[in-house]
Amino acid sequence: MSNPTAAMIVIGDEILSGRTRDSNMHHLAGELTKVGIDLKEVRVVSDDHGAIIAAVQALSGAYAHVFTSGGIGPTHDDITADCIAAAFNRDIDVRDDAREILAEHYARAGTQMNDARLRMARIPEGAALIENPVSAAPGFVVENVHVMAGVPTVFQAMVASVLPGLTGGQPLISETLRIDRGEGDIAGPLGALAEEYPHLSMGSYPFQKDGIFGAHVVIRGSDPGMVEAAMVKLKAAFA
């Protein structure tokens, strides 16, 4: 049986402009690999209603799980919650349980609960909340879409809250071999090995360092014995 599939939507003009480097995709990919959920697609979209809605509708219908990051804060350009509600034709408003979480958090911090912060308690109808142990403002889940913050520490905490509740498959095993030869020399034997092991994923990632051309060849699969056997043959081919 194949593993469940997933997609990610990274939301924010700051990512597309190059002002902010996204690290959430890297973190999510690693965590999903551990639990046997295959991340198949990542889209980066601007802070635009139409773009976000279109991405959510397309990916939620194509994959078992969708994860979003960004756009659920207190400022005017944090429009993700409204877009998720629109994508699934749901009403959105301040919800009592989310308001209470924020009120308790700001009371402990001695910070005023103003209208801007209250925006983070606006939750689409019928959504389940995602715990945020870092800054309190919750994420939420609508159908198969998990909506989370863009700040890496908060995103990582929310991922940790979400993943135990998801059914995964076989975690992927990955082994890497450095080969100090050009890809033109590697391609033939590697292609033959890939044909011999069709259930494994094999990739060649070239590098140039100190005048040396080479590649890191990565073999991935859910069967540790098969991965090991293929790696033994790869090493023998380039001994």
PDB file of C-alpha atoms in Angstrom, residues 5-229:
ATOM      1  CA  THR A   5       0.262  12.069   0.149  1.00  0.00           C
ATOM      2  CA  ALA A   6       0.590  15.717   1.099  1.00  0.00           C
ATOM      3  CA  ALA A   7       1.084  19.156  -0.373  1.00  0.00           C
ATOM      4  CA  MET A   8       2.181  22.463   1.139  1.00  0.00           C
ATOM      5  CA  ILE A   9       1.172  26.035   0.386  1.00  0.00           C
ATOM      6  CA  VAL A  10       3.649  28.705   1.501  1.00  0.00           C
ATOM      7  CA  ILE A  11       1.839  32.041   1.635  1.00  0.00           C
ATOM      8  CA  GLY A  12       3.431  35.480   1.590  1.00  0.00           C
ATOM      9  CA  ASP A  13       4.752  38.256  -0.606  1.00  0.00           C
ATOM     10  CA  GLU A  14       7.898  38.348   1.526  1.00  0.00           C
ATOM     11  CA  ILE A  15       8.838  34.848   0.361  1.00  0.00           C
ATOM     12  CA  LEU A  16       8.319  35.631  -3.320  1.00  0.00           C
ATOM     13  CA  SER A  17      10.233  38.907  -3.070  1.00  0.00           C
ATOM     14  CA  GLY A  18      13.273  37.183  -1.597  1.00  0.00           C
ATOM     15  CA  ARG A  19      13.094  39.235   1.584  1.00  0.00           C
ATOM     16  CA  THR A  20      12.434  36.163   3.718  1.00  0.00           C
ATOM     17  CA  ARG A  21      13.973  32.731   3.233  1.00  0.00           C
ATOM     18  CA  ASP A  22      11.447  29.957   3.824  1.00  0.00           C
ATOM     19  CA  SER A  23      12.572  27.182   6.192  1.00  0.00           C
ATOM     20  CA  ASN A  24       9.161  25.711   6.901  1.00  0.00           C
ATOM     21  CA  MET A  25       9.096  23.527   3.807  1.00  0.00           C
ATOM     22  CA  HIS A  26      12.390  21.903   4.786  1.00  0.00           C
ATOM     23  CA  HIS A  27      11.123  21.213   8.296  1.00  0.00           C
ATOM     24  CA  LEU A  28       7.758  19.850   7.173  1.00  0.00           C
ATOM     25  CA  ALA A  29       9.328  17.583   4.546  1.00  0.00           C
ATOM     26  CA  GLY A  30      11.606  16.037   7.138  1.00  0.00           C
ATOM     27  CA  GLU A  31       8.836  15.492   9.674  1.00  0.00           C
ATOM     28  CA  LEU A  32       6.464  13.982   7.107  1.00  0.00           C
ATOM     29  CA  THR A  33       9.187  11.612   5.921  1.00  0.00           C
ATOM     30  CA  LYS A  34       9.570  10.323   9.483  1.00  0.00           C
ATOM     31  CA  VAL A  35       5.890   9.371   9.727  1.00  0.00           C
ATOM     32  CA  GLY A  36       5.483   7.987   6.216  1.00  0.00           C
ATOM     33  CA  ILE A  37       3.528  10.790   4.550  1.00  0.00           C
ATOM     34  CA  ASP A  38       4.889  11.674   1.122  1.00  0.00           C
ATOM     35  CA  LEU A  39       5.184  15.395   0.371  1.00  0.00           C
ATOM     36  CA  LYS A  40       4.438  15.588  -3.359  1.00  0.00           C
ATOM     37  CA  GLU A  41       4.023  19.284  -4.139  1.00  0.00           C
ATOM     38  CA  VAL A  42       4.817  22.720  -2.704  1.00  0.00           C
ATOM     39  CA  ARG A  43       3.362  25.989  -3.995  1.00  0.00           C
ATOM     40  CA  VAL A  44       4.418  29.479  -2.987  1.00  0.00           C
ATOM     41  CA  VAL A  45       1.641  32.034  -3.459  1.00  0.00           C
ATOM     42  CA  SER A  46       1.339  35.759  -2.866  1.00  0.00           C
ATOM     43  CA  ASP A  47      -0.931  37.510  -0.379  1.00  0.00           C
ATOM     44  CA  ASP A  48      -3.732  37.450  -2.926  1.00  0.00           C
ATOM     45  CA  HIS A  49      -7.236  36.126  -2.248  1.00  0.00           C
ATOM     46  CA  GLY A  50      -7.684  34.498  -5.629  1.00  0.00           C
ATOM     47  CA  ALA A  51      -4.276  32.826  -5.640  1.00  0.00           C
ATOM     48  CA  ILE A  52      -4.683  31.378  -2.160  1.00  0.00           C
ATOM     49  CA  ILE A  53      -8.219  30.121  -2.768  1.00  0.00           C
ATOM     50  CA  ALA A  54      -7.268  28.513  -6.080  1.00  0.00           C
ATOM     51  CA  ALA A  55      -4.254  26.759  -4.555  1.00  0.00           C
ATOM     52  CA  VAL A  56      -6.261  25.452  -1.592  1.00  0.00           C
ATOM     53  CA  GLN A  57      -9.051  24.106  -3.766  1.00  0.00           C
ATOM     54  CA  ALA A  58      -6.684  22.452  -6.246  1.00  0.00           C
ATOM     55  CA  LEU A  59      -4.388  20.811  -3.716  1.00  0.00           C
ATOM     56  CA  SER A  60      -7.011  19.756  -1.169  1.00  0.00           C
ATOM     57  CA  GLY A  61      -8.707  17.751  -3.907  1.00  0.00           C
ATOM     58  CA  ALA A  62      -5.490  16.150  -5.120  1.00  0.00           C
ATOM     59  CA  TYR A  63      -3.756  15.081  -1.899  1.00  0.00           C
ATOM     60  CA  ALA A  64      -4.665  13.458   1.410  1.00  0.00           C
ATOM     61  CA  HIS A  65      -3.301  16.361   3.443  1.00  0.00           C
ATOM     62  CA  VAL A  66      -2.513  20.015   2.760  1.00  0.00           C
ATOM     63  CA  PHE A  67      -0.415  22.191   5.060  1.00  0.00           C
ATOM     64  CA  THR A  68      -0.258  25.970   4.811  1.00  0.00           C
ATOM     65  CA  SER A  69       2.166  28.391   6.426  1.00  0.00           C
ATOM     66  CA  GLY A  70       1.801  32.141   6.768  1.00  0.00           C
ATOM     67  CA  GLY A  71      -0.885  34.778   6.822  1.00  0.00           C
ATOM     68  CA  ILE A  72      -2.770  34.095  10.068  1.00  0.00           C
ATOM     69  CA  GLY A  73      -1.439  37.026  12.117  1.00  0.00           C
ATOM     70  CA  PRO A  74      -3.029  40.324  13.249  1.00  0.00           C
ATOM     71  CA  THR A  75      -2.181  42.641  10.328  1.00  0.00           C
ATOM     72  CA  HIS A  76      -4.210  43.652   7.294  1.00  0.00           C
ATOM     73  CA  ASP A  77      -2.259  41.400   4.932  1.00  0.00           C
ATOM     74  CA  ASP A  78      -2.937  38.289   7.032  1.00  0.00           C
ATOM     75  CA  ILE A  79      -5.762  36.994   4.862  1.00  0.00           C
ATOM     76  CA  THR A  80      -5.264  33.235   4.974  1.00  0.00           C
ATOM     77  CA  ALA A  81      -8.139  32.486   7.365  1.00  0.00           C
ATOM     78  CA  ASP A  82     -10.613  34.388   5.200  1.00  0.00           C
ATOM     79  CA  CYS A  83      -9.332  32.625   2.079  1.00  0.00           C
ATOM     80  CA  ILE A  84      -9.661  29.171   3.631  1.00  0.00           C
ATOM     81  CA  ALA A  85     -13.224  29.985   4.650  1.00  0.00           C
ATOM     82  CA  ALA A  86     -13.997  31.168   1.131  1.00  0.00           C
ATOM     83  CA  ALA A  87     -12.361  28.113  -0.452  1.00  0.00           C
ATOM     84  CA  PHE A  88     -14.763  25.836   1.430  1.00  0.00           C
ATOM     85  CA  ASN A  89     -17.792  28.174   1.393  1.00  0.00           C
ATOM     86  CA  ARG A  90     -17.801  28.582   5.169  1.00  0.00           C
ATOM     87  CA  ASP A  91     -18.596  31.549   7.362  1.00  0.00           C
ATOM     88  CA  ILE A  92     -15.813  33.004   9.499  1.00  0.00           C
ATOM     89  CA  ASP A  93     -16.006  34.964  12.738  1.00  0.00           C
ATOM     90  CA  VAL A  94     -14.374  35.370  16.138  1.00  0.00           C
ATOM     91  CA  ARG A  95     -14.831  32.092  17.998  1.00  0.00           C
ATOM     92  CA  ASP A  96     -15.246  31.949  21.760  1.00  0.00           C
ATOM     93  CA  ASP A  97     -12.680  29.232  22.477  1.00  0.00           C
ATOM     94  CA  ALA A  98     -10.037  30.939  20.352  1.00  0.00           C
ATOM     95  CA  ARG A  99     -10.832  34.290  21.988  1.00  0.00           C
ATOM     96  CA  GLU A 100     -10.404  32.735  25.451  1.00  0.00           C
ATOM     97  CA  ILE A 101      -7.013  31.270  24.519  1.00  0.00           C
ATOM     98  CA  LEU A 102      -5.791  34.684  23.364  1.00  0.00           C
ATOM     99  CA  ALA A 103      -7.345  36.558  26.293  1.00  0.00           C
ATOM    100  CA  GLU A 104      -5.619  34.309  28.829  1.00  0.00           C
ATOM    101  CA  HIS A 105      -2.307  34.592  27.010  1.00  0.00           C
ATOM    102  CA  TYR A 106      -2.355  38.398  26.818  1.00  0.00           C
ATOM    103  CA  ALA A 107      -3.583  38.726  30.394  1.00  0.00           C
ATOM    104  CA  ARG A 108      -0.599  36.722  31.626  1.00  0.00           C
ATOM    105  CA  ALA A 109       1.703  38.880  29.522  1.00  0.00           C
ATOM    106  CA  GLY A 110       0.097  42.110  30.708  1.00  0.00           C
ATOM    107  CA  THR A 111      -0.711  43.024  27.085  1.00  0.00           C
ATOM    108  CA  GLN A 112      -3.898  44.635  25.849  1.00  0.00           C
ATOM    109  CA  MET A 113      -6.300  42.464  23.857  1.00  0.00           C
ATOM    110  CA  ASN A 114      -7.022  44.924  21.032  1.00  0.00           C
ATOM    111  CA  ASP A 115      -8.950  44.533  17.772  1.00  0.00           C
ATOM    112  CA  ALA A 116      -5.841  43.596  15.801  1.00  0.00           C
ATOM    113  CA  ARG A 117      -4.990  40.715  18.121  1.00  0.00           C
ATOM    114  CA  LEU A 118      -8.627  39.630  18.164  1.00  0.00           C
ATOM    115  CA  ARG A 119      -8.333  39.014  14.413  1.00  0.00           C
ATOM    116  CA  MET A 120      -6.345  35.902  15.265  1.00  0.00           C
ATOM    117  CA  ALA A 121      -9.445  34.422  16.929  1.00  0.00           C
ATOM    118  CA  ARG A 122     -11.384  34.516  13.652  1.00  0.00           C
ATOM    119  CA  ILE A 123     -11.868  30.867  12.715  1.00  0.00           C
ATOM    120  CA  PRO A 124     -13.838  29.347   9.804  1.00  0.00           C
ATOM    121  CA  GLU A 125     -17.060  27.603  10.770  1.00  0.00           C
ATOM    122  CA  GLY A 126     -16.574  23.981  11.847  1.00  0.00           C
ATOM    123  CA  ALA A 127     -12.775  24.115  12.009  1.00  0.00           C
ATOM    124  CA  ALA A 128     -10.765  22.296  14.664  1.00  0.00           C
ATOM    125  CA  LEU A 129      -8.100  24.334  16.446  1.00  0.00           C
ATOM    126  CA  ILE A 130      -4.370  23.582  16.278  1.00  0.00           C
ATOM    127  CA  GLU A 131      -2.509  24.218  19.524  1.00  0.00           C
ATOM    128  CA  ASN A 132       0.147  26.924  19.542  1.00  0.00           C
ATOM    129  CA  PRO A 133       2.308  26.547  22.676  1.00  0.00           C
ATOM    130  CA  VAL A 134       4.684  29.307  21.533  1.00  0.00           C
ATOM    131  CA  SER A 135       2.513  32.398  21.051  1.00  0.00           C
ATOM    132  CA  ALA A 136      -1.008  31.066  21.803  1.00  0.00           C
ATOM    133  CA  ALA A 137      -2.781  32.199  18.604  1.00  0.00           C
ATOM    134  CA  PRO A 138      -4.188  28.919  17.259  1.00  0.00           C
ATOM    135  CA  GLY A 139      -4.008  27.435  13.821  1.00  0.00           C
ATOM    136  CA  PHE A 140      -6.920  25.389  12.548  1.00  0.00           C
ATOM    137  CA  VAL A 141      -7.963  22.474  10.363  1.00  0.00           C
ATOM    138  CA  VAL A 142     -10.737  22.638   7.756  1.00  0.00           C
ATOM    139  CA  GLU A 143     -11.419  19.294   6.078  1.00  0.00           C
ATOM    140  CA  ASN A 144      -7.915  18.117   5.058  1.00  0.00           C
ATOM    141  CA  VAL A 145      -6.223  21.533   5.181  1.00  0.00           C
ATOM    142  CA  HIS A 146      -4.000  22.334   8.177  1.00  0.00           C
ATOM    143  CA  VAL A 147      -3.545  26.094   8.514  1.00  0.00           C
ATOM    144  CA  MET A 148      -0.471  27.193  10.444  1.00  0.00           C
ATOM    145  CA  ALA A 149       1.647  30.229  11.190  1.00  0.00           C
ATOM    146  CA  GLY A 150       4.606  31.324   9.088  1.00  0.00           C
ATOM    147  CA  VAL A 151       7.013  32.098  11.963  1.00  0.00           C
ATOM    148  CA  PRO A 152       9.305  29.035  11.969  1.00  0.00           C
ATOM    149  CA  THR A 153       9.268  28.382  15.719  1.00  0.00           C
ATOM    150  CA  VAL A 154       5.464  28.570  15.791  1.00  0.00           C
ATOM    151  CA  PHE A 155       5.106  26.523  12.599  1.00  0.00           C
ATOM    152  CA  GLN A 156       7.313  23.792  14.015  1.00  0.00           C
ATOM    153  CA  ALA A 157       5.320  23.674  17.256  1.00  0.00           C
ATOM    154  CA  MET A 158       2.070  23.403  15.310  1.00  0.00           C
ATOM    155  CA  VAL A 159       3.450  20.604  13.136  1.00  0.00           C
ATOM    156  CA  ALA A 160       4.363  18.746  16.325  1.00  0.00           C
ATOM    157  CA  SER A 161       0.766  19.212  17.507  1.00  0.00           C
ATOM    158  CA  VAL A 162      -0.765  17.987  14.245  1.00  0.00           C
ATOM    159  CA  LEU A 163       1.299  14.988  13.144  1.00  0.00           C
ATOM    160  CA  PRO A 164       0.455  12.584  16.011  1.00  0.00           C
ATOM    161  CA  GLY A 165      -3.187  12.721  14.909  1.00  0.00           C
ATOM    162  CA  LEU A 166      -2.497  11.749  11.287  1.00  0.00           C
ATOM    163  CA  THR A 167      -2.252   8.241   9.903  1.00  0.00           C
ATOM    164  CA  GLY A 168       1.046   7.717   8.150  1.00  0.00           C
ATOM    165  CA  GLY A 169       2.645   4.882   6.236  1.00  0.00           C
ATOM    166  CA  GLN A 170       6.125   3.443   5.963  1.00  0.00           C
ATOM    167  CA  PRO A 171       8.879   5.960   6.841  1.00  0.00           C
ATOM    168  CA  LEU A 172      11.377   6.450   4.024  1.00  0.00           C
ATOM    169  CA  ILE A 173      14.924   5.189   4.507  1.00  0.00           C
ATOM    170  CA  SER A 174      17.628   7.235   2.770  1.00  0.00           C
ATOM    171  CA  GLU A 175      21.268   6.374   2.063  1.00  0.00           C
ATOM    172  CA  THR A 176      23.824   8.542   0.246  1.00  0.00           C
ATOM    173  CA  LEU A 177      27.035   7.726  -1.601  1.00  0.00           C
ATOM    174  CA  ARG A 178      29.536  10.357  -2.744  1.00  0.00           C
ATOM    175  CA  ILE A 179      31.022   9.487  -6.147  1.00  0.00           C
ATOM    176  CA  ASP A 180      33.919  11.602  -7.409  1.00  0.00           C
ATOM    177  CA  ARG A 181      33.061  11.267 -11.073  1.00  0.00           C
ATOM    178  CA  GLY A 182      31.046  13.350 -13.496  1.00  0.00           C
ATOM    179  CA  GLU A 183      27.399  12.535 -14.031  1.00  0.00           C
ATOM    180  CA  GLY A 184      28.188  11.384 -17.560  1.00  0.00           C
ATOM    181  CA  ASP A 185      30.117   8.472 -16.010  1.00  0.00           C
ATOM    182  CA  ILE A 186      27.505   7.851 -13.344  1.00  0.00           C
ATOM    183  CA  ALA A 187      24.403   7.902 -15.530  1.00  0.00           C
ATOM    184  CA  GLY A 188      24.726   4.471 -17.193  1.00  0.00           C
ATOM    185  CA  PRO A 189      25.289   2.271 -14.121  1.00  0.00           C
ATOM    186  CA  LEU A 190      22.825   4.300 -12.060  1.00  0.00           C
ATOM    187  CA  GLY A 191      20.135   3.983 -14.712  1.00  0.00           C
ATOM    188  CA  ALA A 192      20.623   0.216 -14.853  1.00  0.00           C
ATOM    189  CA  LEU A 193      20.364   0.015 -11.051  1.00  0.00           C
ATOM    190  CA  ALA A 194      17.176   2.093 -11.068  1.00  0.00           C
ATOM    191  CA  GLU A 195      15.637  -0.343 -13.566  1.00  0.00           C
ATOM    192  CA  GLU A 196      16.617  -3.256 -11.340  1.00  0.00           C
ATOM    193  CA  TYR A 197      14.973  -1.638  -8.301  1.00  0.00           C
ATOM    194  CA  PRO A 198      11.812   0.095  -9.606  1.00  0.00           C
ATOM    195  CA  HIS A 199      10.338   0.468  -6.120  1.00  0.00           C
ATOM    196  CA  LEU A 200      13.224   2.645  -4.944  1.00  0.00           C
ATOM    197  CA  SER A 201      13.840   6.305  -5.681  1.00  0.00           C
ATOM    198  CA  MET A 202      17.349   7.136  -6.905  1.00  0.00           C
ATOM    199  CA  GLY A 203      18.677  10.634  -7.475  1.00  0.00           C
ATOM    200  CA  SER A 204      21.999  12.120  -8.533  1.00  0.00           C
ATOM    201  CA  TYR A 205      22.935  15.533  -7.126  1.00  0.00           C
ATOM    202  CA  PRO A 206      26.121  16.934  -8.738  1.00  0.00           C
ATOM    203  CA  PHE A 207      28.711  19.138  -7.059  1.00  0.00           C
ATOM    204  CA  GLN A 208      31.982  20.854  -7.864  1.00  0.00           C
ATOM    205  CA  LYS A 209      34.435  21.423  -5.043  1.00  0.00           C
ATOM    206  CA  ASP A 210      38.171  22.181  -5.119  1.00  0.00           C
ATOM    207  CA  GLY A 211      38.314  21.324  -8.795  1.00  0.00           C
ATOM    208  CA  ILE A 212      36.636  17.957  -8.290  1.00  0.00           C
ATOM    209  CA  PHE A 213      33.444  17.074 -10.119  1.00  0.00           C
ATOM    210  CA  GLY A 214      31.208  14.510  -8.524  1.00  0.00           C
ATOM    211  CA  ALA A 215      27.729  13.691  -7.316  1.00  0.00           C
ATOM    212  CA  HIS A 216      25.931  12.550  -4.220  1.00  0.00           C
ATOM    213  CA  VAL A 217      23.742   9.626  -5.220  1.00  0.00           C
ATOM    214  CA  VAL A 218      20.766   9.139  -2.913  1.00  0.00           C
ATOM    215  CA  ILE A 219      18.723   5.950  -2.687  1.00  0.00           C
ATOM    216  CA  ARG A 220      15.377   6.137  -0.900  1.00  0.00           C
ATOM    217  CA  GLY A 221      12.729   3.582  -0.108  1.00  0.00           C
ATOM    218  CA  SER A 222      10.496   2.149   2.596  1.00  0.00           C
ATOM    219  CA  ASP A 223      12.192  -1.298   2.620  1.00  0.00           C
ATOM    220  CA  PRO A 224      15.497  -1.050   4.534  1.00  0.00           C
ATOM    221  CA  GLY A 225      16.777  -4.359   3.140  1.00  0.00           C
ATOM    222  CA  MET A 226      16.125  -3.330  -0.437  1.00  0.00           C
ATOM    223  CA  VAL A 227      17.786   0.068   0.084  1.00  0.00           C
ATOM    224  CA  GLU A 228      20.834  -1.614   1.595  1.00  0.00           C
ATOM    225  CA  ALA A 229      21.079  -4.167  -1.231  1.00  0.00           C
TER     226      ALA A 229
END
